[in-house]
Amino acid sequence: MIYPGNSSYPNASQSVGPRPELEPRYAVTLRLTLSAIICSIGVVGNILVVIITGANHGGKTAVHKYILNLAIADISVLAICYPLTLVKAADPENWPLGRFVCKFVYPFTDIFYSASIGSIVAIAMDRHTAIVRGMTAYRSRTIAKWVILAIWIASFMSSVFPVYLVMEYIENNSTVDCTPKWPSHTTFAAYVFSLTIFWYVIPLFLILWAYRQIACKIRDSKILHQKMHNMVGSYKRERKKKFETANTKALKILVPVVIVFAITMFPFHLFQVVRVFVDVGHMKYIWVVYNIFITLMLTNSAANPIIYSLVSEEFRQQFKNILYFKCQRLCLEPRKKHDASITYRYSLSVTAPPPNPDRETDV
């Protein structure tokens, strides 16, 4: 995917005048401060998601695997991709990290953006198959590992491999340029349009379609449950009610994730499409506008843990369990060695019953 550091800079190598004229110093200071806060919150939050989703292997469903994959991709975006972006932004015409990082490491980081988007789509489609089509948890978990593998392969082939073919490390007098050299403008335009379609338009369409189907299914199920209120037994009625509540909770958690994705990713993709038709490199304040869009993209990778903590009571409870366990480790000196994983699993079991591995409902 074309992001800062590949060919997404608005004609950085052809810009006239020093960077301070293109981006005021106060804007640089504000941008770096805001992005540092976003990255810090996002990295810490996603690490907690990794710990929580990976803590209990016995009760992990397919959607937990997708959320874990999403968190890993988002951590990589915030901790790997963006720092390299800052290196490029500091002086676009002088790459300080050498040929190998320029030609191989730098383009590879684009895979994390695509993997993050693919994980969101996988979550939506998993919820659709579980709630609308009623796929069993075991089958869904079996498919999940292959879906995750396919996401990373597709991300590499569509976002990274084409850039590998055109990435150039050019030493010219006192400058060292690290940027793709596309054979033609048509090739560059095809790359931009393909990524916009495959990693924004199609994912957004699939997600919206899946959640519309889920919402309709939940609504119809509630209507049917109301009509059969006097015909079914108390046990089945309560079981059905719990199932509907869990599905509704899953929808409430995942809908904000989709909304944040749609809002934060749209400006940058629109900017890239506009760049195909308009030379924006010499426009005044284009760097300010551009970096606002990049900050929005960072927000997309940092927002998911915040959404989980605000919407999901299960996430908040497990987060409290982790803090409680850590406080015990810090405040109490153990008299003998013990298995920390057993202690952690026991701390979870004190507050919550063991999960049902066949349950394929809530996040």
Short mmCIF file of C-alpha atoms in Angstrom, two decimals:
data_model
loop_
_atom_site.label_atom_id
_atom_site.label_comp_id
_atom_site.label_asym_id
_atom_site.label_seq_id
_atom_site.Cartn_x
_atom_site.Cartn_y
_atom_site.Cartn_z
CA MET A 1 0.00 0.00 0.00
CA ILE A 2 1.29 3.47 -0.79
CA TYR A 3 2.11 5.12 2.49
CA PRO A 4 4.56 7.74 3.63
CA GLY A 5 8.00 6.54 2.87
CA ASN A 6 7.17 4.83 -0.35
CA SER A 7 5.88 6.93 -3.22
CA SER A 8 3.19 8.62 -1.17
CA TYR A 9 5.10 11.75 -0.34
CA PRO A 10 3.78 14.61 -2.41
CA ASN A 11 6.78 14.97 -4.74
CA ALA A 12 9.23 15.23 -1.88
CA SER A 13 12.25 14.85 -4.12
CA GLN A 14 11.04 17.63 -6.40
CA SER A 15 9.90 20.08 -3.77
CA VAL A 16 11.23 23.59 -4.03
CA GLY A 17 12.64 25.15 -0.87
CA PRO A 18 13.36 23.67 2.53
CA ARG A 19 10.84 21.66 4.48
CA PRO A 20 10.03 24.41 7.02
CA GLU A 21 8.46 26.41 4.18
CA LEU A 22 6.21 23.49 3.28
CA GLU A 23 5.29 22.62 6.85
CA PRO A 24 5.48 25.33 9.54
CA ARG A 25 7.53 24.51 12.61
CA TYR A 26 4.54 24.77 14.94
CA ALA A 27 2.71 22.26 12.74
CA VAL A 28 5.67 19.88 12.93
CA THR A 29 5.81 20.17 16.71
CA LEU A 30 2.06 19.63 17.08
CA ARG A 31 2.10 16.69 14.69
CA LEU A 32 4.99 14.92 16.40
CA THR A 33 3.49 15.45 19.85
CA LEU A 34 0.06 14.18 18.82
CA SER A 35 1.43 11.21 16.91
CA ALA A 36 3.69 10.26 19.85
CA ILE A 37 0.67 10.22 22.17
CA ILE A 38 -1.39 8.19 19.69
CA CYS A 39 1.41 5.67 19.11
CA SER A 40 2.09 5.25 22.82
CA ILE A 41 -1.56 4.65 23.66
CA GLY A 42 -1.98 2.36 20.68
CA VAL A 43 1.08 0.21 21.39
CA VAL A 44 0.22 -0.24 25.08
CA GLY A 45 -3.45 -0.92 24.30
CA ASN A 46 -2.72 -3.46 21.58
CA ILE A 47 -0.16 -5.24 23.78
CA LEU A 48 -2.93 -5.64 26.37
CA VAL A 49 -5.19 -7.04 23.66
CA VAL A 50 -2.48 -9.57 22.72
CA ILE A 51 -2.10 -10.60 26.37
CA ILE A 52 -5.85 -10.91 26.96
CA THR A 53 -6.69 -12.78 23.75
CA GLY A 54 -3.71 -15.09 24.10
CA ALA A 55 -4.10 -15.80 27.83
CA ASN A 56 -6.66 -18.59 27.70
CA HIS A 57 -5.98 -20.98 24.81
CA GLY A 58 -8.78 -23.33 25.74
CA GLY A 59 -11.57 -20.80 25.21
CA LYS A 60 -10.16 -19.03 22.16
CA THR A 61 -12.56 -18.78 19.24
CA ALA A 62 -11.88 -17.78 15.64
CA VAL A 63 -12.78 -14.16 16.29
CA HIS A 64 -10.22 -14.04 19.11
CA LYS A 65 -7.58 -15.22 16.66
CA TYR A 66 -8.55 -12.49 14.22
CA ILE A 67 -8.48 -9.86 16.97
CA LEU A 68 -5.04 -11.12 18.00
CA ASN A 69 -3.85 -10.86 14.40
CA LEU A 70 -5.32 -7.35 14.16
CA ALA A 71 -3.54 -6.27 17.35
CA ILE A 72 -0.19 -7.61 16.12
CA ALA A 73 -0.58 -5.80 12.80
CA ASP A 74 -1.55 -2.55 14.55
CA ILE A 75 1.43 -2.78 16.91
CA SER A 76 3.67 -3.15 13.87
CA VAL A 77 2.08 -0.14 12.20
CA LEU A 78 2.64 2.03 15.26
CA ALA A 79 6.05 0.72 16.37
CA ILE A 80 7.72 -0.10 13.03
CA CYS A 81 6.03 1.64 10.12
CA TYR A 82 5.58 5.07 11.62
CA PRO A 83 9.14 5.42 13.01
CA LEU A 84 10.46 4.69 9.52
CA THR A 85 8.03 7.27 8.21
CA LEU A 86 9.52 9.83 10.57
CA VAL A 87 13.01 9.00 9.33
CA LYS A 88 11.89 9.65 5.76
CA ALA A 89 9.99 12.79 6.71
CA ALA A 90 12.97 14.30 8.54
CA ASP A 91 14.82 14.70 5.23
CA PRO A 92 13.15 13.12 2.19
CA GLU A 93 16.26 13.53 0.03
CA ASN A 94 18.74 11.95 2.48
CA TRP A 95 18.04 8.38 3.54
CA PRO A 96 20.27 7.52 6.54
CA LEU A 97 19.55 3.80 7.07
CA GLY A 98 21.43 2.26 4.17
CA ARG A 99 20.67 0.28 1.03
CA PHE A 100 19.33 -2.92 2.63
CA VAL A 101 16.75 -1.16 4.81
CA CYS A 102 15.72 1.01 1.87
CA LYS A 103 15.20 -1.76 -0.66
CA PHE A 104 13.90 -4.57 1.57
CA VAL A 105 12.83 -3.55 5.07
CA TYR A 106 11.18 -0.24 4.23
CA PRO A 107 8.79 -1.57 1.51
CA PHE A 108 8.00 -4.66 3.61
CA THR A 109 6.40 -2.54 6.34
CA ASP A 110 3.45 -1.84 4.05
CA ILE A 111 2.28 -5.38 4.73
CA PHE A 112 1.12 -4.42 8.23
CA TYR A 113 -1.42 -1.86 7.00
CA SER A 114 -3.01 -4.38 4.67
CA ALA A 115 -2.95 -7.15 7.28
CA SER A 116 -4.75 -4.86 9.71
CA ILE A 117 -7.49 -4.15 7.18
CA GLY A 118 -7.74 -7.81 6.22
CA SER A 119 -8.17 -8.76 9.88
CA ILE A 120 -11.10 -6.37 10.27
CA VAL A 121 -12.75 -7.94 7.22
CA ALA A 122 -12.11 -11.42 8.62
CA ILE A 123 -13.77 -10.46 11.91
CA ALA A 124 -16.84 -9.20 10.07
CA MET A 125 -17.13 -12.30 7.89
CA ASP A 126 -16.57 -14.61 10.87
CA ARG A 127 -19.40 -12.91 12.76
CA HIS A 128 -21.56 -13.30 9.67
CA THR A 129 -20.90 -17.03 9.32
CA ALA A 130 -21.35 -17.63 13.05
CA ILE A 131 -24.52 -15.59 13.61
CA VAL A 132 -26.30 -15.65 10.24
CA ARG A 133 -25.23 -19.05 8.91
CA GLY A 134 -24.71 -20.73 12.27
CA MET A 135 -21.25 -22.21 11.64
CA THR A 136 -19.93 -24.21 14.61
CA ALA A 137 -17.07 -22.84 16.68
CA TYR A 138 -14.80 -25.80 15.96
CA ARG A 139 -15.10 -25.46 12.21
CA SER A 140 -14.65 -21.70 12.40
CA ARG A 141 -11.45 -22.10 14.46
CA THR A 142 -10.09 -24.58 11.94
CA ILE A 143 -10.66 -22.19 9.07
CA ALA A 144 -9.25 -19.20 10.95
CA LYS A 145 -5.58 -20.17 10.70
CA TRP A 146 -5.83 -20.52 6.93
CA VAL A 147 -7.67 -17.22 6.63
CA ILE A 148 -4.95 -15.45 8.61
CA LEU A 149 -2.25 -17.01 6.43
CA ALA A 150 -4.15 -15.89 3.32
CA ILE A 151 -4.40 -12.33 4.68
CA TRP A 152 -0.62 -12.05 5.10
CA ILE A 153 0.12 -13.61 1.71
CA ALA A 154 -2.38 -11.35 -0.06
CA SER A 155 -0.99 -8.32 1.78
CA PHE A 156 2.55 -9.14 0.68
CA MET A 157 1.69 -9.83 -2.95
CA SER A 158 -0.51 -6.75 -3.41
CA SER A 159 1.24 -4.15 -1.25
CA VAL A 160 4.90 -5.15 -0.92
CA PHE A 161 5.97 -7.17 -3.94
CA PRO A 162 5.17 -4.49 -6.57
CA VAL A 163 7.19 -1.93 -4.59
CA TYR A 164 10.14 -4.33 -4.37
CA LEU A 165 10.31 -4.25 -8.16
CA VAL A 166 10.63 -0.46 -8.37
CA MET A 167 12.31 0.58 -5.10
CA GLU A 168 15.54 2.47 -5.76
CA TYR A 169 18.47 3.52 -3.58
CA ILE A 170 20.14 6.41 -5.41
CA GLU A 171 23.35 8.05 -4.28
CA ASN A 172 23.87 11.35 -6.02
CA ASN A 173 26.60 13.70 -4.80
CA SER A 174 25.53 14.74 -1.30
CA THR A 175 22.04 13.21 -1.40
CA VAL A 176 20.79 9.67 -0.90
CA ASP A 177 17.30 9.06 -2.23
CA CYS A 178 15.16 6.06 -1.24
CA THR A 179 12.00 6.02 -3.30
CA PRO A 180 10.13 3.92 -5.90
CA LYS A 181 10.84 4.75 -9.52
CA TRP A 182 7.73 3.74 -11.43
CA PRO A 183 8.20 2.93 -15.15
CA SER A 184 5.35 5.24 -16.08
CA HIS A 185 2.57 7.31 -14.59
CA THR A 186 0.11 4.70 -15.82
CA THR A 187 1.85 2.02 -13.75
CA PHE A 188 1.76 4.23 -10.69
CA ALA A 189 -1.93 5.01 -11.26
CA ALA A 190 -2.75 1.31 -11.64
CA TYR A 191 -1.00 0.57 -8.34
CA VAL A 192 -2.86 3.34 -6.52
CA PHE A 193 -6.27 2.34 -7.88
CA SER A 194 -5.74 -1.36 -7.23
CA LEU A 195 -4.78 -0.77 -3.59
CA THR A 196 -7.64 1.65 -3.03
CA ILE A 197 -10.12 -0.85 -4.44
CA PHE A 198 -8.71 -3.99 -2.81
CA TRP A 199 -7.84 -2.51 0.59
CA TYR A 200 -10.56 0.09 1.12
CA VAL A 201 -13.55 -0.08 -1.24
CA ILE A 202 -14.04 -3.86 -1.27
CA PRO A 203 -13.29 -4.32 2.46
CA LEU A 204 -15.72 -1.55 3.38
CA PHE A 205 -18.41 -3.03 1.14
CA LEU A 206 -17.95 -6.53 2.61
CA ILE A 207 -17.99 -5.25 6.17
CA LEU A 208 -21.11 -3.15 5.70
CA TRP A 209 -22.87 -6.04 3.95
CA ALA A 210 -21.93 -8.50 6.71
CA TYR A 211 -23.10 -6.23 9.51
CA ARG A 212 -26.34 -5.44 7.75
CA GLN A 213 -27.01 -9.18 7.48
CA ILE A 214 -26.12 -9.65 11.16
CA ALA A 215 -28.41 -6.82 12.25
CA CYS A 216 -31.29 -8.24 10.23
CA LYS A 217 -30.70 -11.71 11.65
CA ILE A 218 -30.72 -10.44 15.22
CA ARG A 219 -33.87 -8.40 14.58
CA ASP A 220 -35.70 -11.35 12.98
CA SER A 221 -34.57 -13.63 15.79
CA LYS A 222 -35.96 -11.28 18.41
CA ILE A 223 -39.29 -11.06 16.57
CA LEU A 224 -39.50 -14.84 16.28
CA HIS A 225 -38.59 -15.23 19.95
CA GLN A 226 -41.38 -12.86 20.93
CA LYS A 227 -43.93 -14.76 18.83
CA MET A 228 -42.93 -18.10 20.32
CA HIS A 229 -42.83 -16.78 23.86
CA ASN A 230 -45.78 -18.92 24.98
CA MET A 231 -44.80 -22.02 22.98
CA VAL A 232 -41.30 -22.89 24.23
CA GLY A 233 -40.10 -24.01 27.61
CA SER A 234 -38.46 -21.71 30.12
CA TYR A 235 -35.01 -23.31 29.71
CA LYS A 236 -34.97 -22.96 25.94
CA ARG A 237 -36.35 -19.45 26.12
CA GLU A 238 -33.63 -18.33 28.50
CA ARG A 239 -30.96 -20.04 26.43
CA LYS A 240 -32.21 -18.32 23.29
CA LYS A 241 -32.26 -14.97 25.06
CA LYS A 242 -28.65 -15.39 26.20
CA PHE A 243 -27.61 -16.28 22.65
CA GLU A 244 -29.29 -13.17 21.22
CA THR A 245 -27.73 -10.97 23.91
CA ALA A 246 -24.27 -12.30 23.11
CA ASN A 247 -24.73 -11.71 19.38
CA THR A 248 -25.98 -8.18 20.00
CA LYS A 249 -22.95 -7.50 22.17
CA ALA A 250 -20.64 -8.72 19.43
CA LEU A 251 -22.32 -6.36 16.98
CA LYS A 252 -21.99 -3.41 19.38
CA ILE A 253 -18.26 -4.07 19.77
CA LEU A 254 -17.44 -4.50 16.10
CA VAL A 255 -19.55 -1.73 14.58
CA PRO A 256 -17.41 1.07 16.13
CA VAL A 257 -14.31 -0.67 14.75
CA VAL A 258 -15.79 -0.48 11.27
CA ILE A 259 -16.88 3.15 11.66
CA VAL A 260 -13.41 4.20 12.81
CA PHE A 261 -11.84 2.30 9.90
CA ALA A 262 -14.11 3.95 7.33
CA ILE A 263 -13.59 7.50 8.67
CA THR A 264 -9.86 7.40 9.37
CA MET A 265 -8.78 5.63 6.18
CA PHE A 266 -10.98 7.50 3.69
CA PRO A 267 -9.06 10.83 3.57
CA PHE A 268 -5.73 9.19 2.77
CA HIS A 269 -7.12 6.96 0.02
CA LEU A 270 -8.93 9.94 -1.46
CA PHE A 271 -5.68 11.92 -1.34
CA GLN A 272 -3.82 9.19 -3.22
CA VAL A 273 -6.46 9.00 -5.94
CA VAL A 274 -6.41 12.78 -6.34
CA ARG A 275 -2.62 12.67 -6.70
CA VAL A 276 -3.02 10.53 -9.81
CA PHE A 277 -4.81 13.37 -11.60
CA VAL A 278 -3.44 16.50 -9.90
CA ASP A 279 0.14 17.56 -9.20
CA VAL A 280 -0.11 18.45 -5.52
CA GLY A 281 3.63 18.61 -4.82
CA HIS A 282 3.92 22.39 -4.99
CA MET A 283 0.61 23.31 -3.37
CA LYS A 284 0.88 25.47 -0.28
CA TYR A 285 0.40 23.63 3.02
CA ILE A 286 0.09 20.30 1.23
CA TRP A 287 2.43 18.75 3.80
CA VAL A 288 0.16 19.90 6.62
CA VAL A 289 -2.90 18.34 4.97
CA TYR A 290 -0.98 15.19 4.11
CA ASN A 291 0.28 14.64 7.63
CA ILE A 292 -3.21 15.15 9.05
CA PHE A 293 -4.31 12.19 6.94
CA ILE A 294 -1.35 10.14 8.21
CA THR A 295 -2.29 10.96 11.81
CA LEU A 296 -5.82 9.73 11.10
CA MET A 297 -4.36 6.44 9.84
CA LEU A 298 -2.40 6.08 13.07
CA THR A 299 -5.63 6.67 14.97
CA ASN A 300 -7.19 3.70 13.20
CA SER A 301 -4.44 1.41 14.53
CA ALA A 302 -4.63 2.85 18.05
CA ALA A 303 -8.40 3.07 18.47
CA ASN A 304 -9.39 -0.59 18.59
CA PRO A 305 -8.21 -1.30 22.19
CA ILE A 306 -10.04 1.82 23.34
CA ILE A 307 -13.21 0.57 21.66
CA TYR A 308 -12.87 -2.83 23.33
CA SER A 309 -12.40 -1.25 26.76
CA LEU A 310 -15.38 1.09 26.34
CA VAL A 311 -17.84 -1.43 24.90
CA SER A 312 -16.76 -4.86 26.13
CA GLU A 313 -17.29 -5.68 29.79
CA GLU A 314 -15.36 -8.93 29.23
CA PHE A 315 -12.29 -7.00 28.06
CA ARG A 316 -12.46 -4.64 31.03
CA GLN A 317 -12.77 -7.54 33.47
CA GLN A 318 -9.80 -9.40 32.01
CA PHE A 319 -7.79 -6.18 32.03
CA LYS A 320 -8.56 -5.82 35.75
CA ASN A 321 -7.52 -9.43 36.28
CA ILE A 322 -4.17 -8.75 34.64
CA LEU A 323 -3.57 -5.69 36.81
CA TYR A 324 -4.58 -7.63 39.92
CA PHE A 325 -2.22 -10.45 39.07
CA LYS A 326 0.67 -8.04 38.40
CA CYS A 327 0.05 -6.25 41.69
CA GLN A 328 0.18 -9.58 43.50
CA ARG A 329 3.48 -10.39 41.85
CA LEU A 330 4.95 -6.98 42.80
CA CYS A 331 3.57 -6.69 46.33
CA LEU A 332 3.83 -10.27 47.55
CA GLU A 333 7.17 -12.07 47.64
CA PRO A 334 6.59 -15.71 46.75
CA ARG A 335 8.18 -18.21 49.07
CA LYS A 336 8.76 -20.78 46.38
CA LYS A 337 8.86 -20.94 42.62
CA HIS A 338 5.62 -21.63 40.85
CA ASP A 339 4.19 -21.64 37.35
CA ALA A 340 3.02 -18.10 36.56
CA SER A 341 0.66 -19.31 33.85
CA ILE A 342 -1.17 -21.53 36.35
CA THR A 343 -1.54 -18.58 38.74
CA TYR A 344 -2.86 -16.39 35.97
CA ARG A 345 -5.36 -18.96 34.81
CA TYR A 346 -6.53 -19.40 38.39
CA SER A 347 -6.97 -15.63 38.79
CA LEU A 348 -9.23 -15.62 35.75
CA SER A 349 -11.24 -18.56 37.01
CA VAL A 350 -11.96 -16.81 40.33
CA THR A 351 -13.98 -14.08 38.66
CA ALA A 352 -15.44 -15.90 35.70
CA PRO A 353 -16.56 -19.45 34.86
CA PRO A 354 -14.45 -21.39 32.38
CA PRO A 355 -15.38 -20.49 28.80
CA ASN A 356 -17.20 -22.89 26.56
CA PRO A 357 -14.95 -23.64 23.58
CA ASP A 358 -17.99 -24.27 21.41
CA ARG A 359 -19.43 -20.85 22.07
CA GLU A 360 -19.10 -18.72 18.94
CA THR A 361 -20.91 -15.54 19.82
CA ASP A 362 -19.43 -12.60 21.65
CA VAL A 363 -15.97 -11.08 21.20
#
